[in-house]
Structures are given as C-alpha cells and as structure tokens.
Amino acid sequence: MKEIIKKFSGLKTELFFIRRLLSEGYGPRYWWPYIKNRFFGRFLLSRLTRYEYVADPEVELHSICQKKDIWMLACMLRSFLFYSKLRPKVIIHDDGSFDRKSAELIESKFANTEVWFLKERTQKVMAISDLPDIVRKARIEGHKFLFRPIDVLALSNAKKLIFHDTDILYYKSPIELIDFVNGKMDYDALVQKITVGSFDVMMDEYYNQKYNLEEKLVKYINGGYVILNGGKFKMDQMAEYLEHSKRLPEDYFSEMGFFACVLSQLNFKFLSTEEYIIKGPLTDKVVMKHYTSPRRYEMFAYGIDKVRQAIKNTT
C-alpha cells in the first residue's frame, strides 16, 4: 500500500510540474530540456567529468538528498564549486532512499564528497553518551530534515558550515559567501530571505521574549540556505529549541524552525533578494536561484542547461 501511495504521489507531482510548465507559457523549446533533466539525469550524471580539488578541512557543505534527485544534487555542486571556487568537504545526508550504487556514482564525480547513510549515522549519533535525552528522542522520532542539523552538531567540528538544498543553482560568483568563508565578514551567519509571506517559528512565549524573535525578523529566513560559523552552532541550542517549540520534531518545518531560533542568537545577515532569489527571472543581477518545489519545473526546463552551458563556455 505504501508503494502505491508513493507512486500516486509521484504522479501527482509530475502532472503538477507539467501543468505549471505549460500554463506559464514554456513552449516546445523547453520540453526536451525538461524531459532530459527530469527523467534522464542519472544517464547525464554518468557522463559528467570528475571535479577534482583539494578540500579545506575546516569548511563543510551539508545537503540532504533523495536518490531520485541525484542529478539535481550534481548540478548544484557543479555550479557551486565552479562559481564560488570554494573547496569544502561535501557531505550528502541520505534521506533513507540512497543506495551504495548511487553513493558510488556521486562520489566518483566529485572529489571530497561523502554520503552519510541514514542507518550508519543514526548508529553513530545514538552512541554518543552525553547526547541530551530530548535530542536523542527527536533524532529517533523527528523529521528526516531535522536529522541533518542534529547529525552535524553531533559529528562535525568544521569551522564553517554550509547547509545547502539540492534545488539551488549558481549563475555568478557568490561574493558574500566567499568572503564569509574566508573570514572577511563580521557576521556569524548568512541566510536567504523569503520575499513572499513569512514563516511561523512557533516558539513559546518564554523563548520569544528571551531571544526577541519578532524583532530579529527570523520569520523571513529560508532554512534551505544557511551558512554559519561552526563555533556558534551548539547542541545546547538544539535542546533548548526542542524544549520550547510548539512544533513537533516530526513536523516538515522543524529544521527551519531550529535554524530560525539559532539565527535569533547570532549576528546574521540576510542576503540580497535581487541576487539570491527564489522567484523571478534570471536577470543580470542574479547570483543564485533557489528552485523551491512550486518552481522546480523551471530548474529542469532551463535552469540546469543554462548553468551547464555557461560553465562550458568558460572552460
């Protein structure tokens, strides 16, 4: 029954993307790129040349990924590494669907990339004797997205942490990110900003008053793109968040709620909404576009090919 529900959900998603593609006026010239990038990504990845570099052990990029999104992941990494020229260790958090073959494929195409399998990292985290009980419980019962920051807190000692969704592509050099990683900015964190609506952080009154959540404007953060100083990212923050959150750990937005609460305690900067965009066309100002799920069809129809062509033309 679960498999039937999963397949039906996948079909609904595909039909949604196709309807949006057509209703937004993307004509025939976009159809083949969409089909190619949406359904033949694994083949395209197998033909991709390996990206070699020596990693900076003090910088880590963490991205959670499904097996089916491995081509999106590869395109994100390619654009990030090419335009930023940063050299992080890349850690892929398996959402439970990755297999060894998929891990070997992505690791064969990008140096210094490692897949953290869900079962293996769960064993490592659970073996930590001083892990707070409330965090241990959330790590067992929580949403898979929340596992990512818990596992980073438990298993990483990097000085710079980049939490990065797979549905992001770069089109220019991200100067702010580069300067931050290289220690040239007086901020503890950078984050992408929501431009339409806001996010309900859902913390109790004690926590709201303690950290002035309303005043800090953390309700506008996008939790899929957060860059932090590792020394400011602590397990105590996770335990306190879980203690005072009105949102259950298994909630889809539990990770974003946690990042909002961490940022409320830091000197952070919102990135330009004209350069680091979620909605809108790729203008000359755009550094990066986050193709969040309602706009994912744009990533396949033109976003991936545009960045691949740009890289090809400059190498």
mmCIF file of N, CA and C in Angstrom, residues 248-304:
data_model
loop_
_atom_site.group_PDB
_atom_site.id
_atom_site.type_symbol
_atom_site.label_atom_id
_atom_site.label_comp_id
_atom_site.label_asym_id
_atom_site.label_seq_id
_atom_site.Cartn_x
_atom_site.Cartn_y
_atom_site.Cartn_z
ATOM 1 N N LEU A 248 6.068 19.920 16.610
ATOM 2 C CA LEU A 248 6.596 18.602 16.904
ATOM 3 C C LEU A 248 7.852 18.330 16.077
ATOM 4 N N PRO A 249 8.796 17.562 16.604
ATOM 5 C CA PRO A 249 10.029 17.265 15.861
ATOM 6 C C PRO A 249 9.772 16.610 14.509
ATOM 7 N N GLU A 250 8.667 15.864 14.392
ATOM 8 C CA GLU A 250 8.376 15.191 13.125
ATOM 9 C C GLU A 250 7.748 16.108 12.081
ATOM 10 N N ASP A 251 7.505 17.371 12.437
ATOM 11 C CA ASP A 251 6.943 18.332 11.507
ATOM 12 C C ASP A 251 7.936 18.628 10.378
ATOM 13 N N TYR A 252 7.432 18.783 9.163
ATOM 14 C CA TYR A 252 8.247 19.062 7.988
ATOM 15 C C TYR A 252 9.129 20.297 8.178
ATOM 16 N N PHE A 253 8.628 21.308 8.906
ATOM 17 C CA PHE A 253 9.350 22.567 9.069
ATOM 18 C C PHE A 253 10.150 22.648 10.369
ATOM 19 N N SER A 254 10.358 21.514 11.025
ATOM 20 C CA SER A 254 11.083 21.542 12.306
ATOM 21 C C SER A 254 12.526 22.001 12.125
ATOM 22 N N GLU A 255 13.173 21.612 11.028
ATOM 23 C CA GLU A 255 14.550 22.048 10.799
ATOM 24 C C GLU A 255 14.606 23.560 10.578
ATOM 25 N N MET A 256 13.689 24.094 9.775
ATOM 26 C CA MET A 256 13.684 25.528 9.508
ATOM 27 C C MET A 256 13.398 26.314 10.782
ATOM 28 N N GLY A 257 12.506 25.787 11.618
ATOM 29 C CA GLY A 257 12.247 26.428 12.906
ATOM 30 C C GLY A 257 13.498 26.476 13.752
ATOM 31 N N PHE A 258 14.265 25.400 13.746
ATOM 32 C CA PHE A 258 15.515 25.375 14.513
ATOM 33 C C PHE A 258 16.511 26.404 13.986
ATOM 34 N N PHE A 259 16.691 26.469 12.662
ATOM 35 C CA PHE A 259 17.622 27.446 12.110
ATOM 36 C C PHE A 259 17.199 28.876 12.452
ATOM 37 N N ALA A 260 15.886 29.143 12.414
ATOM 38 C CA ALA A 260 15.400 30.475 12.775
ATOM 39 C C ALA A 260 15.790 30.811 14.206
ATOM 40 N N CYS A 261 15.659 29.834 15.097
ATOM 41 C CA CYS A 261 15.982 30.071 16.508
ATOM 42 C C CYS A 261 17.478 30.259 16.726
ATOM 43 N N VAL A 262 18.299 29.495 16.013
ATOM 44 C CA VAL A 262 19.749 29.676 16.101
ATOM 45 C C VAL A 262 20.141 31.065 15.619
ATOM 46 N N LEU A 263 19.579 31.476 14.487
ATOM 47 C CA LEU A 263 19.917 32.787 13.932
ATOM 48 C C LEU A 263 19.507 33.928 14.856
ATOM 49 N N SER A 264 18.436 33.726 15.616
ATOM 50 C CA SER A 264 17.995 34.773 16.546
ATOM 51 C C SER A 264 19.046 35.058 17.615
ATOM 52 N N GLN A 265 19.974 34.136 17.803
ATOM 53 C CA GLN A 265 21.017 34.287 18.816
ATOM 54 C C GLN A 265 22.332 34.787 18.221
ATOM 55 N N LEU A 266 22.348 35.014 16.899
ATOM 56 C CA LEU A 266 23.583 35.363 16.216
ATOM 57 C C LEU A 266 23.473 36.701 15.488
ATOM 58 N N ASN A 267 24.622 37.221 15.137
ATOM 59 C CA ASN A 267 24.691 38.398 14.282
ATOM 60 C C ASN A 267 24.689 37.903 12.838
ATOM 61 N N PHE A 268 23.493 37.857 12.240
ATOM 62 C CA PHE A 268 23.379 37.285 10.907
ATOM 63 C C PHE A 268 23.002 38.342 9.879
ATOM 64 N N LYS A 269 23.181 37.977 8.609
ATOM 65 C CA LYS A 269 22.855 38.886 7.511
ATOM 66 C C LYS A 269 21.941 38.195 6.522
ATOM 67 N N PHE A 270 20.863 38.900 6.124
ATOM 68 C CA PHE A 270 20.039 38.433 5.009
ATOM 69 C C PHE A 270 20.761 38.759 3.702
ATOM 70 N N LEU A 271 20.820 37.796 2.812
ATOM 71 C CA LEU A 271 21.411 38.030 1.500
ATOM 72 C C LEU A 271 20.438 38.798 0.612
ATOM 73 N N SER A 272 20.958 39.508 -0.364
ATOM 74 C CA SER A 272 20.147 40.329 -1.261
ATOM 75 C C SER A 272 19.073 39.501 -1.955
ATOM 76 N N THR A 273 17.842 39.988 -1.917
ATOM 77 C CA THR A 273 16.737 39.278 -2.562
ATOM 78 C C THR A 273 16.711 39.500 -4.074
ATOM 79 N N GLU A 274 17.582 40.363 -4.585
ATOM 80 C CA GLU A 274 17.724 40.529 -6.034
ATOM 81 C C GLU A 274 18.824 39.640 -6.592
ATOM 82 N N GLU A 275 19.738 39.220 -5.720
ATOM 83 C CA GLU A 275 20.869 38.407 -6.160
ATOM 84 C C GLU A 275 20.705 36.928 -5.795
ATOM 85 N N TYR A 276 20.074 36.672 -4.647
ATOM 86 C CA TYR A 276 19.854 35.304 -4.173
ATOM 87 C C TYR A 276 18.347 35.085 -4.152
ATOM 88 N N ILE A 277 17.808 34.681 -5.294
ATOM 89 C CA ILE A 277 16.363 34.746 -5.492
ATOM 90 C C ILE A 277 15.685 33.381 -5.328
ATOM 91 N N ILE A 278 14.380 33.460 -5.105
ATOM 92 C CA ILE A 278 13.531 32.270 -5.081
ATOM 93 C C ILE A 278 12.547 32.333 -6.250
ATOM 94 N N LYS A 279 11.928 33.477 -6.428
ATOM 95 C CA LYS A 279 11.008 33.672 -7.545
ATOM 96 C C LYS A 279 11.599 34.674 -8.522
ATOM 97 N N GLY A 280 11.143 34.599 -9.777
ATOM 98 C CA GLY A 280 11.537 35.607 -10.747
ATOM 99 C C GLY A 280 12.506 35.098 -11.796
ATOM 100 N N PRO A 281 12.730 35.914 -12.839
ATOM 101 C CA PRO A 281 13.596 35.530 -13.958
ATOM 102 C C PRO A 281 15.071 35.648 -13.603
ATOM 103 N N LEU A 282 15.909 35.072 -14.446
ATOM 104 C CA LEU A 282 17.357 35.154 -14.257
ATOM 105 C C LEU A 282 17.886 36.437 -14.895
ATOM 106 N N THR A 283 17.873 37.517 -14.135
ATOM 107 C CA THR A 283 18.396 38.794 -14.607
ATOM 108 C C THR A 283 19.915 38.819 -14.457
ATOM 109 N N ASP A 284 20.521 39.915 -14.921
ATOM 110 C CA ASP A 284 21.973 40.068 -14.813
ATOM 111 C C ASP A 284 22.441 40.167 -13.364
ATOM 112 N N LYS A 285 21.522 40.476 -12.451
ATOM 113 C CA LYS A 285 21.884 40.623 -11.037
ATOM 114 C C LYS A 285 21.903 39.293 -10.289
ATOM 115 N N VAL A 286 21.251 38.301 -10.845
ATOM 116 C CA VAL A 286 21.064 37.044 -10.109
ATOM 117 C C VAL A 286 22.383 36.285 -9.946
ATOM 118 N N VAL A 287 22.722 36.003 -8.692
ATOM 119 C CA VAL A 287 23.879 35.180 -8.346
ATOM 120 C C VAL A 287 23.454 33.722 -8.222
ATOM 121 N N MET A 288 22.321 33.514 -7.560
ATOM 122 C CA MET A 288 21.842 32.164 -7.284
ATOM 123 C C MET A 288 20.325 32.151 -7.310
ATOM 124 N N LYS A 289 19.745 31.057 -7.800
ATOM 125 C CA LYS A 289 18.301 30.892 -7.737
ATOM 126 C C LYS A 289 17.988 29.600 -7.009
ATOM 127 N N HIS A 290 17.042 29.700 -6.076
ATOM 128 C CA HIS A 290 16.573 28.549 -5.311
ATOM 129 C C HIS A 290 15.258 28.103 -5.938
ATOM 130 N N TYR A 291 15.307 26.976 -6.644
ATOM 131 C CA TYR A 291 14.132 26.477 -7.358
ATOM 132 C C TYR A 291 13.277 25.629 -6.410
ATOM 133 N N THR A 292 12.660 26.292 -5.445
ATOM 134 C CA THR A 292 11.841 25.588 -4.464
ATOM 135 C C THR A 292 10.702 24.847 -5.165
ATOM 136 N N SER A 293 10.123 23.858 -4.490
ATOM 137 C CA SER A 293 9.256 22.871 -5.139
ATOM 138 C C SER A 293 8.169 23.429 -6.065
ATOM 139 N N PRO A 294 7.489 24.545 -5.743
ATOM 140 C CA PRO A 294 6.479 25.023 -6.707
ATOM 141 C C PRO A 294 7.067 25.493 -8.035
ATOM 142 N N ARG A 295 8.395 25.756 -8.052
ATOM 143 C CA ARG A 295 9.064 26.235 -9.262
ATOM 144 C C ARG A 295 10.113 25.248 -9.777
ATOM 145 N N ARG A 296 10.075 24.012 -9.315
ATOM 146 C CA ARG A 296 11.090 23.032 -9.674
ATOM 147 C C ARG A 296 11.130 22.770 -11.182
ATOM 148 N N TYR A 297 9.978 22.884 -11.842
ATOM 149 C CA TYR A 297 9.931 22.649 -13.284
ATOM 150 C C TYR A 297 10.841 23.622 -14.035
ATOM 151 N N GLU A 298 11.034 24.831 -13.501
ATOM 152 C CA GLU A 298 11.915 25.807 -14.137
ATOM 153 C C GLU A 298 13.370 25.337 -14.106
ATOM 154 N N MET A 299 13.736 24.667 -13.041
ATOM 155 C CA MET A 299 15.099 24.147 -12.932
ATOM 156 C C MET A 299 15.389 23.161 -14.055
ATOM 157 N N PHE A 300 14.418 22.296 -14.341
ATOM 158 C CA PHE A 300 14.604 21.289 -15.385
ATOM 159 C C PHE A 300 14.460 21.892 -16.789
ATOM 160 N N ALA A 301 13.530 22.834 -16.947
ATOM 161 C CA ALA A 301 13.224 23.376 -18.277
ATOM 162 C C ALA A 301 14.315 24.301 -18.804
ATOM 163 N N TYR A 302 14.972 25.067 -17.910
ATOM 164 C CA TYR A 302 16.009 25.970 -18.405
ATOM 165 C C TYR A 302 17.175 26.180 -17.435
ATOM 166 N N GLY A 303 16.933 26.034 -16.129
ATOM 167 C CA GLY A 303 17.957 26.382 -15.143
ATOM 168 C C GLY A 303 19.224 25.564 -15.256
ATOM 169 N N ILE A 304 19.090 24.255 -15.351
ATOM 170 C CA ILE A 304 20.257 23.378 -15.416
ATOM 171 C C ILE A 304 21.040 23.588 -16.704
#
